[in-house]
Amino acid sequence: MSLFNTVRNTIVPVHKEGYPFVAAFFVASLVLGWIFEPLFWIGMIFTLWCAYFFRDPERVTPQDDDLVISPADGKVSAIQMVTPPAELNLGSEPMLRISVFMNVFNCHVNRAPMRGRIVSINYRSGSFVNAELDKASEDNERNGLVIETQHGQIGVVQIAGLVARRILCWANPNEPLDAGERFGLIRFGSRLDVFLPAGAAPRVSLGQTAVAGETVIAEFASAKGPVISRRS
């Protein structure tokens, strides 16, 4: 049983949204293998990559209302003061924006950066330029959540990327969210922007690798004691 538990704990589960894609890649591998055997093994490599892309590991999230947790796995690509998207209705004053870019090898399950209540969800169609570019925040297809927190309203924007073609969000307005709770997923390369009100200080650097549900990207207070964490 110890060996079984070790294997079970080592294998990261696949999110249910990925099942159809993994199955499609596997069937395609069988068909290609029937035509030309080496193509089966090439197809299986892509099948394994697809399962890896849709992985949904557990994360241990600090439970502190003063901390802002990364909503995505990936590279911190921007830390700057900018005006939030108009559809979020967060005003015209610049807010601290921290962006996390996800490449096709990052886990793409998105998690809430803070505990609070969802005020609104706003979808906007757009283009599909490279999500790492700054103009992607304005031009690309996106889905924005406004969350009421202890420190005021924050914005969390899912931005489609160059090859992403669907943004998934299973949260709903007026629902509560815990920090680190799963709320969505973007398929195949994308970005998450977090807009924070006055009082938030960055706790990451450009180019740093962030882990969704675990990495503290900003903080509203300092000089605090131990922080309780929650596994999810």
PDB file of C-alpha atoms in Angstrom:
ATOM      1  CA  MET A   1       0.000   0.000   0.000  1.00  0.00           C
ATOM      2  CA  SER A   2       2.892   2.371   0.693  1.00  0.00           C
ATOM      3  CA  LEU A   3       4.114   1.981  -2.902  1.00  0.00           C
ATOM      4  CA  PHE A   4       0.570   2.550  -4.194  1.00  0.00           C
ATOM      5  CA  ASN A   5       0.208   5.685  -2.066  1.00  0.00           C
ATOM      6  CA  THR A   6       3.574   6.961  -3.271  1.00  0.00           C
ATOM      7  CA  VAL A   7       2.552   6.543  -6.915  1.00  0.00           C
ATOM      8  CA  ARG A   8      -0.870   8.079  -6.269  1.00  0.00           C
ATOM      9  CA  ASN A   9       0.630  11.083  -4.519  1.00  0.00           C
ATOM     10  CA  THR A  10       3.217  11.560  -7.276  1.00  0.00           C
ATOM     11  CA  ILE A  11       0.786  11.558 -10.206  1.00  0.00           C
ATOM     12  CA  VAL A  12      -0.892  14.952 -10.582  1.00  0.00           C
ATOM     13  CA  PRO A  13      -4.611  14.686 -11.465  1.00  0.00           C
ATOM     14  CA  VAL A  14      -5.931  16.046 -14.755  1.00  0.00           C
ATOM     15  CA  HIS A  15      -8.680  18.660 -14.573  1.00  0.00           C
ATOM     16  CA  LYS A  16     -11.992  17.399 -15.962  1.00  0.00           C
ATOM     17  CA  GLU A  17     -11.968  20.129 -18.633  1.00  0.00           C
ATOM     18  CA  GLY A  18      -8.973  18.358 -20.158  1.00  0.00           C
ATOM     19  CA  TYR A  19     -10.507  14.899 -20.504  1.00  0.00           C
ATOM     20  CA  PRO A  20     -11.978  15.462 -24.009  1.00  0.00           C
ATOM     21  CA  PHE A  21      -8.674  16.858 -25.298  1.00  0.00           C
ATOM     22  CA  VAL A  22      -6.569  14.044 -23.857  1.00  0.00           C
ATOM     23  CA  ALA A  23      -8.992  11.489 -25.336  1.00  0.00           C
ATOM     24  CA  ALA A  24      -8.914  13.228 -28.736  1.00  0.00           C
ATOM     25  CA  PHE A  25      -5.098  13.234 -28.779  1.00  0.00           C
ATOM     26  CA  PHE A  26      -5.049   9.529 -27.858  1.00  0.00           C
ATOM     27  CA  VAL A  27      -7.545   8.570 -30.579  1.00  0.00           C
ATOM     28  CA  ALA A  28      -5.585  10.602 -33.122  1.00  0.00           C
ATOM     29  CA  SER A  29      -2.435   8.733 -32.046  1.00  0.00           C
ATOM     30  CA  LEU A  30      -4.144   5.393 -32.697  1.00  0.00           C
ATOM     31  CA  VAL A  31      -5.286   6.505 -36.146  1.00  0.00           C
ATOM     32  CA  LEU A  32      -1.853   7.852 -37.061  1.00  0.00           C
ATOM     33  CA  GLY A  33      -0.238   4.663 -35.751  1.00  0.00           C
ATOM     34  CA  TRP A  34      -2.499   2.589 -37.996  1.00  0.00           C
ATOM     35  CA  ILE A  35      -1.273   4.617 -40.983  1.00  0.00           C
ATOM     36  CA  PHE A  36       2.409   4.664 -39.982  1.00  0.00           C
ATOM     37  CA  GLU A  37       3.580   3.108 -36.724  1.00  0.00           C
ATOM     38  CA  PRO A  38       6.189   5.754 -35.692  1.00  0.00           C
ATOM     39  CA  LEU A  39       3.438   8.377 -35.816  1.00  0.00           C
ATOM     40  CA  PHE A  40       1.706   6.600 -32.933  1.00  0.00           C
ATOM     41  CA  TRP A  41       4.625   7.351 -30.618  1.00  0.00           C
ATOM     42  CA  ILE A  42       4.799  10.946 -31.781  1.00  0.00           C
ATOM     43  CA  GLY A  43       1.076  11.239 -31.096  1.00  0.00           C
ATOM     44  CA  MET A  44       1.521   9.744 -27.637  1.00  0.00           C
ATOM     45  CA  ILE A  45       4.107  12.403 -26.811  1.00  0.00           C
ATOM     46  CA  PHE A  46       1.506  15.050 -27.630  1.00  0.00           C
ATOM     47  CA  THR A  47      -1.096  13.117 -25.630  1.00  0.00           C
ATOM     48  CA  LEU A  48       1.134  13.140 -22.567  1.00  0.00           C
ATOM     49  CA  TRP A  49       1.808  16.847 -23.082  1.00  0.00           C
ATOM     50  CA  CYS A  50      -1.944  17.499 -23.229  1.00  0.00           C
ATOM     51  CA  ALA A  51      -2.466  15.646 -19.943  1.00  0.00           C
ATOM     52  CA  TYR A  52       0.416  17.627 -18.452  1.00  0.00           C
ATOM     53  CA  PHE A  53      -1.090  20.911 -19.664  1.00  0.00           C
ATOM     54  CA  PHE A  54      -4.429  20.203 -17.964  1.00  0.00           C
ATOM     55  CA  ARG A  55      -2.871  19.069 -14.676  1.00  0.00           C
ATOM     56  CA  ASP A  56      -4.553  20.329 -11.524  1.00  0.00           C
ATOM     57  CA  PRO A  57      -2.227  19.918  -8.536  1.00  0.00           C
ATOM     58  CA  GLU A  58      -3.115  20.692  -4.940  1.00  0.00           C
ATOM     59  CA  ARG A  59      -1.727  23.934  -3.563  1.00  0.00           C
ATOM     60  CA  VAL A  60      -1.217  25.181   0.000  1.00  0.00           C
ATOM     61  CA  THR A  61      -2.538  28.754   0.176  1.00  0.00           C
ATOM     62  CA  PRO A  62      -1.661  31.264   2.937  1.00  0.00           C
ATOM     63  CA  GLN A  63      -4.922  32.282   4.621  1.00  0.00           C
ATOM     64  CA  ASP A  64      -4.333  35.954   5.393  1.00  0.00           C
ATOM     65  CA  ASP A  65      -6.611  38.729   4.138  1.00  0.00           C
ATOM     66  CA  ASP A  66      -3.620  41.083   3.823  1.00  0.00           C
ATOM     67  CA  LEU A  67      -1.852  38.849   1.291  1.00  0.00           C
ATOM     68  CA  VAL A  68      -2.450  38.739  -2.468  1.00  0.00           C
ATOM     69  CA  ILE A  69      -1.714  35.291  -3.899  1.00  0.00           C
ATOM     70  CA  SER A  70      -0.753  34.578  -7.496  1.00  0.00           C
ATOM     71  CA  PRO A  71      -3.820  33.541  -9.536  1.00  0.00           C
ATOM     72  CA  ALA A  72      -1.705  31.656 -12.073  1.00  0.00           C
ATOM     73  CA  ASP A  73       1.459  29.649 -12.619  1.00  0.00           C
ATOM     74  CA  GLY A  74       3.998  31.427 -14.771  1.00  0.00           C
ATOM     75  CA  LYS A  75       6.359  34.363 -15.082  1.00  0.00           C
ATOM     76  CA  VAL A  76       5.690  37.781 -13.565  1.00  0.00           C
ATOM     77  CA  SER A  77       5.695  39.863 -16.752  1.00  0.00           C
ATOM     78  CA  ALA A  78       4.559  43.291 -15.501  1.00  0.00           C
ATOM     79  CA  ILE A  79       4.406  45.322 -12.290  1.00  0.00           C
ATOM     80  CA  GLN A  80       3.127  48.829 -12.949  1.00  0.00           C
ATOM     81  CA  MET A  81       0.506  51.465 -12.233  1.00  0.00           C
ATOM     82  CA  VAL A  82      -2.135  51.489 -14.987  1.00  0.00           C
ATOM     83  CA  THR A  83      -5.789  52.388 -15.453  1.00  0.00           C
ATOM     84  CA  PRO A  84      -7.949  49.249 -15.112  1.00  0.00           C
ATOM     85  CA  PRO A  85     -10.145  48.106 -18.038  1.00  0.00           C
ATOM     86  CA  ALA A  86     -13.317  50.195 -18.299  1.00  0.00           C
ATOM     87  CA  GLU A  87     -15.614  47.156 -18.101  1.00  0.00           C
ATOM     88  CA  LEU A  88     -14.447  46.454 -14.545  1.00  0.00           C
ATOM     89  CA  ASN A  89     -15.876  49.783 -13.316  1.00  0.00           C
ATOM     90  CA  LEU A  90     -12.961  50.261 -10.942  1.00  0.00           C
ATOM     91  CA  GLY A  91     -12.582  53.945 -11.779  1.00  0.00           C
ATOM     92  CA  SER A  92     -10.169  55.931 -13.926  1.00  0.00           C
ATOM     93  CA  GLU A  93      -7.348  56.263 -11.393  1.00  0.00           C
ATOM     94  CA  PRO A  94      -4.259  54.095 -11.961  1.00  0.00           C
ATOM     95  CA  MET A  95      -4.085  50.887  -9.908  1.00  0.00           C
ATOM     96  CA  LEU A  96      -1.206  48.527  -9.224  1.00  0.00           C
ATOM     97  CA  ARG A  97      -1.277  45.837 -11.911  1.00  0.00           C
ATOM     98  CA  ILE A  98       0.681  42.615 -11.526  1.00  0.00           C
ATOM     99  CA  SER A  99       0.653  40.336 -14.569  1.00  0.00           C
ATOM    100  CA  VAL A 100       1.522  36.632 -14.709  1.00  0.00           C
ATOM    101  CA  PHE A 101       2.200  35.116 -18.137  1.00  0.00           C
ATOM    102  CA  MET A 102       1.461  31.414 -18.645  1.00  0.00           C
ATOM    103  CA  ASN A 103       3.244  29.530 -21.412  1.00  0.00           C
ATOM    104  CA  VAL A 104       2.021  26.218 -22.821  1.00  0.00           C
ATOM    105  CA  PHE A 105       3.968  24.253 -20.185  1.00  0.00           C
ATOM    106  CA  ASN A 106       2.477  26.019 -17.157  1.00  0.00           C
ATOM    107  CA  CYS A 107      -0.523  24.752 -15.219  1.00  0.00           C
ATOM    108  CA  HIS A 108      -3.488  26.803 -16.506  1.00  0.00           C
ATOM    109  CA  VAL A 109      -5.962  26.428 -13.639  1.00  0.00           C
ATOM    110  CA  ASN A 110      -6.694  29.931 -12.269  1.00  0.00           C
ATOM    111  CA  ARG A 111      -7.144  30.642  -8.551  1.00  0.00           C
ATOM    112  CA  ALA A 112      -8.571  33.549  -6.558  1.00  0.00           C
ATOM    113  CA  PRO A 113      -5.835  35.929  -5.327  1.00  0.00           C
ATOM    114  CA  MET A 114      -7.795  37.033  -2.229  1.00  0.00           C
ATOM    115  CA  ARG A 115     -10.799  36.052  -0.164  1.00  0.00           C
ATOM    116  CA  GLY A 116     -13.971  37.977  -0.955  1.00  0.00           C
ATOM    117  CA  ARG A 117     -17.260  38.136  -2.820  1.00  0.00           C
ATOM    118  CA  ILE A 118     -17.566  38.337  -6.594  1.00  0.00           C
ATOM    119  CA  VAL A 119     -19.210  41.655  -7.476  1.00  0.00           C
ATOM    120  CA  SER A 120     -19.305  41.199 -11.253  1.00  0.00           C
ATOM    121  CA  ILE A 121     -17.936  39.161 -14.147  1.00  0.00           C
ATOM    122  CA  ASN A 122     -17.358  40.916 -17.473  1.00  0.00           C
ATOM    123  CA  TYR A 123     -16.425  39.175 -20.729  1.00  0.00           C
ATOM    124  CA  ARG A 124     -15.032  41.088 -23.709  1.00  0.00           C
ATOM    125  CA  SER A 125     -14.172  39.645 -27.126  1.00  0.00           C
ATOM    126  CA  GLY A 126     -10.930  40.631 -28.817  1.00  0.00           C
ATOM    127  CA  SER A 127      -7.864  39.503 -30.716  1.00  0.00           C
ATOM    128  CA  PHE A 128      -5.289  36.827 -29.868  1.00  0.00           C
ATOM    129  CA  VAL A 129      -1.868  38.502 -29.910  1.00  0.00           C
ATOM    130  CA  ASN A 130       0.960  37.222 -27.726  1.00  0.00           C
ATOM    131  CA  ALA A 131      -0.314  37.517 -24.137  1.00  0.00           C
ATOM    132  CA  GLU A 132       3.169  38.494 -22.937  1.00  0.00           C
ATOM    133  CA  LEU A 133       2.903  41.818 -24.807  1.00  0.00           C
ATOM    134  CA  ASP A 134       1.588  44.779 -22.832  1.00  0.00           C
ATOM    135  CA  LYS A 135      -1.056  45.610 -25.462  1.00  0.00           C
ATOM    136  CA  ALA A 136      -2.684  42.225 -24.836  1.00  0.00           C
ATOM    137  CA  SER A 137      -4.354  43.740 -21.770  1.00  0.00           C
ATOM    138  CA  GLU A 138      -6.351  46.047 -24.063  1.00  0.00           C
ATOM    139  CA  ASP A 139      -6.604  44.152 -27.360  1.00  0.00           C
ATOM    140  CA  ASN A 140      -7.062  40.485 -26.474  1.00  0.00           C
ATOM    141  CA  GLU A 141     -10.170  38.529 -25.594  1.00  0.00           C
ATOM    142  CA  ARG A 142     -10.574  38.681 -21.834  1.00  0.00           C
ATOM    143  CA  ASN A 143     -12.787  37.914 -18.866  1.00  0.00           C
ATOM    144  CA  GLY A 144     -12.642  40.129 -15.802  1.00  0.00           C
ATOM    145  CA  LEU A 145     -13.788  39.462 -12.244  1.00  0.00           C
ATOM    146  CA  VAL A 146     -14.284  42.180  -9.643  1.00  0.00           C
ATOM    147  CA  ILE A 147     -13.932  40.866  -6.093  1.00  0.00           C
ATOM    148  CA  GLU A 148     -14.939  42.773  -2.962  1.00  0.00           C
ATOM    149  CA  THR A 149     -12.267  42.179  -0.329  1.00  0.00           C
ATOM    150  CA  GLN A 150     -11.397  43.507   3.092  1.00  0.00           C
ATOM    151  CA  HIS A 151      -9.168  46.084   1.372  1.00  0.00           C
ATOM    152  CA  GLY A 152     -11.667  47.162  -1.267  1.00  0.00           C
ATOM    153  CA  GLN A 153     -12.436  45.931  -4.759  1.00  0.00           C
ATOM    154  CA  ILE A 154      -9.771  44.182  -6.807  1.00  0.00           C
ATOM    155  CA  GLY A 155      -9.817  43.120 -10.446  1.00  0.00           C
ATOM    156  CA  VAL A 156      -8.709  39.753 -11.820  1.00  0.00           C
ATOM    157  CA  VAL A 157      -8.581  39.530 -15.620  1.00  0.00           C
ATOM    158  CA  GLN A 158      -8.154  36.317 -17.615  1.00  0.00           C
ATOM    159  CA  ILE A 159      -6.535  37.202 -20.964  1.00  0.00           C
ATOM    160  CA  ALA A 160      -6.428  34.850 -23.944  1.00  0.00           C
ATOM    161  CA  GLY A 161      -3.071  34.391 -25.681  1.00  0.00           C
ATOM    162  CA  LEU A 162      -1.669  33.713 -29.127  1.00  0.00           C
ATOM    163  CA  VAL A 163      -2.964  30.151 -29.342  1.00  0.00           C
ATOM    164  CA  ALA A 164      -5.612  30.297 -26.605  1.00  0.00           C
ATOM    165  CA  ARG A 165      -9.115  30.117 -27.990  1.00  0.00           C
ATOM    166  CA  ARG A 166     -11.302  29.730 -24.935  1.00  0.00           C
ATOM    167  CA  ILE A 167     -11.496  31.282 -21.506  1.00  0.00           C
ATOM    168  CA  LEU A 168     -13.374  29.236 -18.911  1.00  0.00           C
ATOM    169  CA  CYS A 169     -14.829  30.747 -15.744  1.00  0.00           C
ATOM    170  CA  TRP A 170     -17.108  28.672 -13.530  1.00  0.00           C
ATOM    171  CA  ALA A 171     -17.552  31.315 -10.823  1.00  0.00           C
ATOM    172  CA  ASN A 172     -20.718  33.444 -10.647  1.00  0.00           C
ATOM    173  CA  PRO A 173     -21.561  36.948  -9.388  1.00  0.00           C
ATOM    174  CA  ASN A 174     -22.382  37.242  -5.668  1.00  0.00           C
ATOM    175  CA  GLU A 175     -20.567  34.007  -4.881  1.00  0.00           C
ATOM    176  CA  PRO A 176     -17.878  33.975  -2.171  1.00  0.00           C
ATOM    177  CA  LEU A 177     -14.316  32.960  -3.037  1.00  0.00           C
ATOM    178  CA  ASP A 178     -11.545  31.832  -0.735  1.00  0.00           C
ATOM    179  CA  ALA A 179      -7.949  32.772  -1.469  1.00  0.00           C
ATOM    180  CA  GLY A 180      -6.498  30.030  -3.649  1.00  0.00           C
ATOM    181  CA  GLU A 181      -9.900  28.692  -4.717  1.00  0.00           C
ATOM    182  CA  ARG A 182     -10.142  27.560  -8.343  1.00  0.00           C
ATOM    183  CA  PHE A 183     -12.367  29.794 -10.481  1.00  0.00           C
ATOM    184  CA  GLY A 184     -11.345  29.249 -14.102  1.00  0.00           C
ATOM    185  CA  LEU A 185      -8.978  28.004 -16.763  1.00  0.00           C
ATOM    186  CA  ILE A 186      -7.591  29.279 -20.076  1.00  0.00           C
ATOM    187  CA  ARG A 187      -6.619  26.945 -22.888  1.00  0.00           C
ATOM    188  CA  PHE A 188      -3.113  26.983 -24.345  1.00  0.00           C
ATOM    189  CA  GLY A 189      -1.002  30.016 -23.406  1.00  0.00           C
ATOM    190  CA  SER A 190      -2.391  33.127 -21.723  1.00  0.00           C
ATOM    191  CA  ARG A 191      -2.076  35.697 -18.931  1.00  0.00           C
ATOM    192  CA  LEU A 192      -3.681  36.861 -15.687  1.00  0.00           C
ATOM    193  CA  ASP A 193      -3.751  40.527 -14.603  1.00  0.00           C
ATOM    194  CA  VAL A 194      -4.473  41.489 -11.001  1.00  0.00           C
ATOM    195  CA  PHE A 195      -5.502  45.113 -10.278  1.00  0.00           C
ATOM    196  CA  LEU A 196      -5.023  46.219  -6.682  1.00  0.00           C
ATOM    197  CA  PRO A 197      -6.185  49.365  -4.843  1.00  0.00           C
ATOM    198  CA  ALA A 198      -4.004  51.798  -2.899  1.00  0.00           C
ATOM    199  CA  GLY A 199      -2.109  50.254  -0.013  1.00  0.00           C
ATOM    200  CA  ALA A 200      -0.911  47.157  -1.862  1.00  0.00           C
ATOM    201  CA  ALA A 201       2.853  46.707  -2.172  1.00  0.00           C
ATOM    202  CA  PRO A 202       4.426  44.247  -4.654  1.00  0.00           C
ATOM    203  CA  ARG A 203       6.190  41.248  -3.170  1.00  0.00           C
ATOM    204  CA  VAL A 204       7.533  39.802  -6.441  1.00  0.00           C
ATOM    205  CA  SER A 205      10.001  40.937  -9.101  1.00  0.00           C
ATOM    206  CA  LEU A 206       9.827  41.011 -12.895  1.00  0.00           C
ATOM    207  CA  GLY A 207      10.768  37.646 -14.350  1.00  0.00           C
ATOM    208  CA  GLN A 208      10.080  35.781 -11.113  1.00  0.00           C
ATOM    209  CA  THR A 209       8.286  32.451 -11.382  1.00  0.00           C
ATOM    210  CA  ALA A 210       4.947  32.453  -9.577  1.00  0.00           C
ATOM    211  CA  VAL A 211       2.943  29.456  -8.373  1.00  0.00           C
ATOM    212  CA  ALA A 212      -0.848  29.781  -8.414  1.00  0.00           C
ATOM    213  CA  GLY A 213      -2.391  29.578  -4.974  1.00  0.00           C
ATOM    214  CA  GLU A 214       0.967  29.786  -3.170  1.00  0.00           C
ATOM    215  CA  THR A 215       3.227  32.671  -4.249  1.00  0.00           C
ATOM    216  CA  VAL A 216       2.542  35.977  -2.458  1.00  0.00           C
ATOM    217  CA  ILE A 217       2.613  38.656  -5.185  1.00  0.00           C
ATOM    218  CA  ALA A 218       1.542  41.652  -3.045  1.00  0.00           C
ATOM    219  CA  GLU A 219       0.739  42.602   0.529  1.00  0.00           C
ATOM    220  CA  PHE A 220      -1.419  45.189   2.294  1.00  0.00           C
ATOM    221  CA  ALA A 221       0.510  45.022   5.598  1.00  0.00           C
ATOM    222  CA  SER A 222       3.868  43.943   6.911  1.00  0.00           C
ATOM    223  CA  ALA A 223       5.650  42.918  10.116  1.00  0.00           C
ATOM    224  CA  LYS A 224       3.123  40.155  10.802  1.00  0.00           C
ATOM    225  CA  GLY A 225       3.365  36.862  12.618  1.00  0.00           C
ATOM    226  CA  PRO A 226       2.905  33.314  11.284  1.00  0.00           C
ATOM    227  CA  VAL A 227       0.296  32.794   8.543  1.00  0.00           C
ATOM    228  CA  ILE A 228      -2.121  29.835   8.438  1.00  0.00           C
ATOM    229  CA  SER A 229      -2.299  27.917   5.140  1.00  0.00           C
ATOM    230  CA  ARG A 230      -5.057  25.871   3.501  1.00  0.00           C
ATOM    231  CA  ARG A 231      -4.589  22.923   1.122  1.00  0.00           C
ATOM    232  CA  SER A 232      -6.852  22.757  -1.964  1.00  0.00           C
TER     233      SER A 232
END
